[in-house]
Coordinates of N, CA and C in Angstrom, one line a residue:
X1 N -33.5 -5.7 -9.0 CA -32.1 -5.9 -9.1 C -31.6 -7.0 -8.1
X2 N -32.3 -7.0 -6.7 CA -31.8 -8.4 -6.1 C -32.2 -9.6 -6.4
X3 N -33.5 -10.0 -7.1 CA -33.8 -10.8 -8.0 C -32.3 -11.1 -9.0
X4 N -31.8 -10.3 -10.0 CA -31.1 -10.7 -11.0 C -29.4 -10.9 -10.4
X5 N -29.1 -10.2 -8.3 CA -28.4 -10.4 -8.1 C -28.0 -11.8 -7.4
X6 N -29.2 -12.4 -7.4 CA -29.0 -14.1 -6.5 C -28.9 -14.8 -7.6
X7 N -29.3 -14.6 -9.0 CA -29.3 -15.6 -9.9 C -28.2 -15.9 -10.6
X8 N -27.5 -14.7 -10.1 CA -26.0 -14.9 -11.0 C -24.7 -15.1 -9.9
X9 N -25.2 -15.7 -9.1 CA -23.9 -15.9 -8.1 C -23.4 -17.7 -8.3
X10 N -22.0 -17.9 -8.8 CA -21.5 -18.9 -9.5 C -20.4 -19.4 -8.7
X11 N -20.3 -20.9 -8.5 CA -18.7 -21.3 -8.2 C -19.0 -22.3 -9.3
X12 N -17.6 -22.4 -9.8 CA -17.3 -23.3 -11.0 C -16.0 -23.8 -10.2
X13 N -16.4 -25.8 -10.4 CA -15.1 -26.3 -9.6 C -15.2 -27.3 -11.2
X14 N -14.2 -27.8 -11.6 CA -13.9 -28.3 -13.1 C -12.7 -28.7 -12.9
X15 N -12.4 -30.6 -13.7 CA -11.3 -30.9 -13.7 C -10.6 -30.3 -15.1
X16 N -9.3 -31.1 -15.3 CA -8.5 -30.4 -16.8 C -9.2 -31.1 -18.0
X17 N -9.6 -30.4 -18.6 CA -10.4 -30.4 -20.1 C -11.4 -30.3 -19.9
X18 N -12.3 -29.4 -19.0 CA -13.6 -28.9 -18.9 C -13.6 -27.9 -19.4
X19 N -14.7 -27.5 -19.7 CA -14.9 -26.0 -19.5 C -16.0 -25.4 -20.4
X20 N -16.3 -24.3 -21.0 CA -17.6 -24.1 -22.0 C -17.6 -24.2 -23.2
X21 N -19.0 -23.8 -24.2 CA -18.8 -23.9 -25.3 C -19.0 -22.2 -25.4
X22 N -19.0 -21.8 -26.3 CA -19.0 -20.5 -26.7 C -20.2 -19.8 -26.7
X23 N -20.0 -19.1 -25.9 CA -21.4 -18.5 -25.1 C -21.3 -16.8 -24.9
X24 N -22.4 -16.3 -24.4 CA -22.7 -14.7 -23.6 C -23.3 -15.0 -23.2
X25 N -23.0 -14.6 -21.5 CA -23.8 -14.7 -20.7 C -25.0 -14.7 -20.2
X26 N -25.5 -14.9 -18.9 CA -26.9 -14.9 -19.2 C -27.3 -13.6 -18.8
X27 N -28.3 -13.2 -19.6 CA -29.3 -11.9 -19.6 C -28.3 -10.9 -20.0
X28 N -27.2 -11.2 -20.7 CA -26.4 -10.5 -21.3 C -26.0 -9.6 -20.8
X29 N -25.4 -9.5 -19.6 CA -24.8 -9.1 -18.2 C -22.8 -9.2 -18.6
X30 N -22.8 -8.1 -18.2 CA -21.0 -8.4 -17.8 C -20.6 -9.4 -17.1
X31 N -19.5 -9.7 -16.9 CA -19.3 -10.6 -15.7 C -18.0 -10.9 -15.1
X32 N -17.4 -11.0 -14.0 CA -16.4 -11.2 -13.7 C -15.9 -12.8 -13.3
X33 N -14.8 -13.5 -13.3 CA -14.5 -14.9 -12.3 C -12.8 -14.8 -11.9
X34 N -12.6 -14.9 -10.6 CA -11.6 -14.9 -9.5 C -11.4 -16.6 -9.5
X35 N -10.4 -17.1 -10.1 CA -9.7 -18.0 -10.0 C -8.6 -18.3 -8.7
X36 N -9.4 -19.1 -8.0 CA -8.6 -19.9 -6.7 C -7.8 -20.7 -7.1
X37 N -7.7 -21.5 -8.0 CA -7.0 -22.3 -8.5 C -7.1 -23.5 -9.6
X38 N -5.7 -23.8 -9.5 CA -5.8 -24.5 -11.2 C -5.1 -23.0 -12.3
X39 N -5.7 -23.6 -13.5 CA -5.0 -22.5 -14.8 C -6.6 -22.7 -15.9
X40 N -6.9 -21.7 -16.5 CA -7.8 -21.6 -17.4 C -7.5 -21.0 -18.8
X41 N -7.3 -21.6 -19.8 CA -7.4 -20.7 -21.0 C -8.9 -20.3 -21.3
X42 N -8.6 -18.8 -21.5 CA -10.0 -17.8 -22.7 C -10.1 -17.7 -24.1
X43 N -10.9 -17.5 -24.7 CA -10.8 -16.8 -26.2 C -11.9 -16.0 -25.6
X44 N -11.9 -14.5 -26.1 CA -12.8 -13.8 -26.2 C -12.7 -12.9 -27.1
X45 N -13.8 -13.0 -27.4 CA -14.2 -12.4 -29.4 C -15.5 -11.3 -29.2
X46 N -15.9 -10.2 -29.9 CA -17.1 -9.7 -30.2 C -17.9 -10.1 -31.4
X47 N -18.9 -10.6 -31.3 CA -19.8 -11.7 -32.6 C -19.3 -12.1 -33.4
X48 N -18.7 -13.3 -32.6 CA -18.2 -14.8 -32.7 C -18.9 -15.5 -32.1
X49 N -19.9 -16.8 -32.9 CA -20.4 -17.8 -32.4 C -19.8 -18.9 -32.5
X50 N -19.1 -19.2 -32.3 CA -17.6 -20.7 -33.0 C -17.5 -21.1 -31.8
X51 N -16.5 -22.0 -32.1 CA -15.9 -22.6 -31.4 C -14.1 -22.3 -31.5
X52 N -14.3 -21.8 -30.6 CA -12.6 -20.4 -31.0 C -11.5 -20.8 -30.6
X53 N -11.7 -22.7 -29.5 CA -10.3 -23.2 -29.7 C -10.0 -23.8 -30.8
X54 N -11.0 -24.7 -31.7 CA -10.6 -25.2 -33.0 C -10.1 -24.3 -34.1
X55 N -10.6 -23.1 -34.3 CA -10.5 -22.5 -35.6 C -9.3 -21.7 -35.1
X56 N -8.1 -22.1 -35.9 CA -6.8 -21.5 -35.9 C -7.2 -19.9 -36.6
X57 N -8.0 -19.8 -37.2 CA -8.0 -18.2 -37.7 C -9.6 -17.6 -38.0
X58 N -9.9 -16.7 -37.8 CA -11.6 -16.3 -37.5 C -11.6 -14.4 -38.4
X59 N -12.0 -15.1 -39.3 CA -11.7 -14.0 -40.1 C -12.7 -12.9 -40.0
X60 N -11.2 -12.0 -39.8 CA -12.2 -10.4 -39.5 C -12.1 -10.1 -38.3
X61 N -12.0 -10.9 -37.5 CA -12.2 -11.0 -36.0 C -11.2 -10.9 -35.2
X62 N -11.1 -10.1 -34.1 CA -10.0 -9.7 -32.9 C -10.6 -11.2 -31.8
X63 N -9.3 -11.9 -31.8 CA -9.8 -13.1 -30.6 C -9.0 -12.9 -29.7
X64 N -9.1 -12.8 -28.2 CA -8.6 -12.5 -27.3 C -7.8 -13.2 -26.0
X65 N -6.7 -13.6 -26.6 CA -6.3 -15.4 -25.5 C -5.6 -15.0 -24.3
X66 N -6.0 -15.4 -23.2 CA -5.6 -15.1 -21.4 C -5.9 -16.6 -21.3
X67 N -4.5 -16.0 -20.5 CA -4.3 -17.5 -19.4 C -4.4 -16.9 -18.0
X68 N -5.6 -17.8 -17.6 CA -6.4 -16.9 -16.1 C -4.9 -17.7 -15.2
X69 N -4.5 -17.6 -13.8 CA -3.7 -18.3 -13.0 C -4.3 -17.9 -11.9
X70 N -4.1 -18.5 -10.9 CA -4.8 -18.4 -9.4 C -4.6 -17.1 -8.9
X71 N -5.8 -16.4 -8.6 CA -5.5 -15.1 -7.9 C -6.2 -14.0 -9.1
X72 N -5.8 -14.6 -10.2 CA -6.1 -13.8 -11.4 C -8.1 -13.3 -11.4
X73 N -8.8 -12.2 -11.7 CA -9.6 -12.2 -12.0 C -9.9 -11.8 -13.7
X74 N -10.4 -12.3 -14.2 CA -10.8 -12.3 -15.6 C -12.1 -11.1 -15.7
X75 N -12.5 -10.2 -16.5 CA -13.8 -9.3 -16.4 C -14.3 -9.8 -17.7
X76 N -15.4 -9.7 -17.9 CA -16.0 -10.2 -19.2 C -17.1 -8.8 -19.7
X77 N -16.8 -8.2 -20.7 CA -17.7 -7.0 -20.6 C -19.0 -7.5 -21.4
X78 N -19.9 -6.7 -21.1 CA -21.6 -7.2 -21.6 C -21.4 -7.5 -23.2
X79 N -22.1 -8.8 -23.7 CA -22.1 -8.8 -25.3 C -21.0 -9.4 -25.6
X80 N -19.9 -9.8 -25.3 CA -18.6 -10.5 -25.2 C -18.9 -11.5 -25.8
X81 N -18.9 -12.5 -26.8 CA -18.5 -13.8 -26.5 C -17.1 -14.5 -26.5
X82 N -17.4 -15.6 -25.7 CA -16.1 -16.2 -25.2 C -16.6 -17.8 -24.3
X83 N -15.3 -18.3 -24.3 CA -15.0 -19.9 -23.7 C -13.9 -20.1 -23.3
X84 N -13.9 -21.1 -22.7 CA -12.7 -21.4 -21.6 C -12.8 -22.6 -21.4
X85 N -11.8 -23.2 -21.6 CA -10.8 -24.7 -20.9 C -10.1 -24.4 -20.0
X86 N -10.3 -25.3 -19.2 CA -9.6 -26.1 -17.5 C -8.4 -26.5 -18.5
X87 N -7.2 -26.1 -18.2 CA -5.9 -26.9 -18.6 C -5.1 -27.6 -17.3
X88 N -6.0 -27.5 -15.9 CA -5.7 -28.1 -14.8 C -7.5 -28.0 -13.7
X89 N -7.2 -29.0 -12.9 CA -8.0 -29.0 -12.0 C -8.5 -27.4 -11.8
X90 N -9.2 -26.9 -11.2 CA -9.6 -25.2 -10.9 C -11.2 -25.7 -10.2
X91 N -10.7 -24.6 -9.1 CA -12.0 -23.9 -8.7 C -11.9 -22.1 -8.9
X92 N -13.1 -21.8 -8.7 CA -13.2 -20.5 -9.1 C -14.6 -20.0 -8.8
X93 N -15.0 -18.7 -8.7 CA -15.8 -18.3 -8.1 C -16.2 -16.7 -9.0

């Protein structure tokens, strides 16, 4: 377990229009991120492989949109997929 607890320790610093493609995590782990600052939009979907800011509608599918703001912590539950754009400079941890 402290093996898989040093592997997953993350700071993401990203200017506006960064951010991921549509992903679950690695080793398919929960996960949390505490935003210092900046703003982030989410989509988070269960088995959704897309690209979930393009497609205005995803049929069948609950998509899930948060706007992280500084201070905010985001939780990501195991098996989730989801992505996120920088709509401003951000660090985060």
């Amino acid at each position: 377990v402290h093996v898989i607890s040093r592997l997953m320790r993350w700071i993401f610093v990203g200017g506006s229009g960064c951010g991921s493609s549509t992903h679950v995590d690695p080793l398919n782990s929960a996960a949390w991120l505490l935003l210092i600052s900046g703003t982030k939009e989410w989509r988070l979907c269960n088995g959704v492989d897309t690209d979930m800011f393009s497609c205005s509608r995803l049929q069948g599918s609950m998509v899930w949109h948060v706007t992280q703001q500084p201070g905010d912590i985001v939780v990501i539950p195991q098996g989730v997929w989801h992505q996120v754009r920088n709509t401003s400079a951000c660090l985060a941890v």
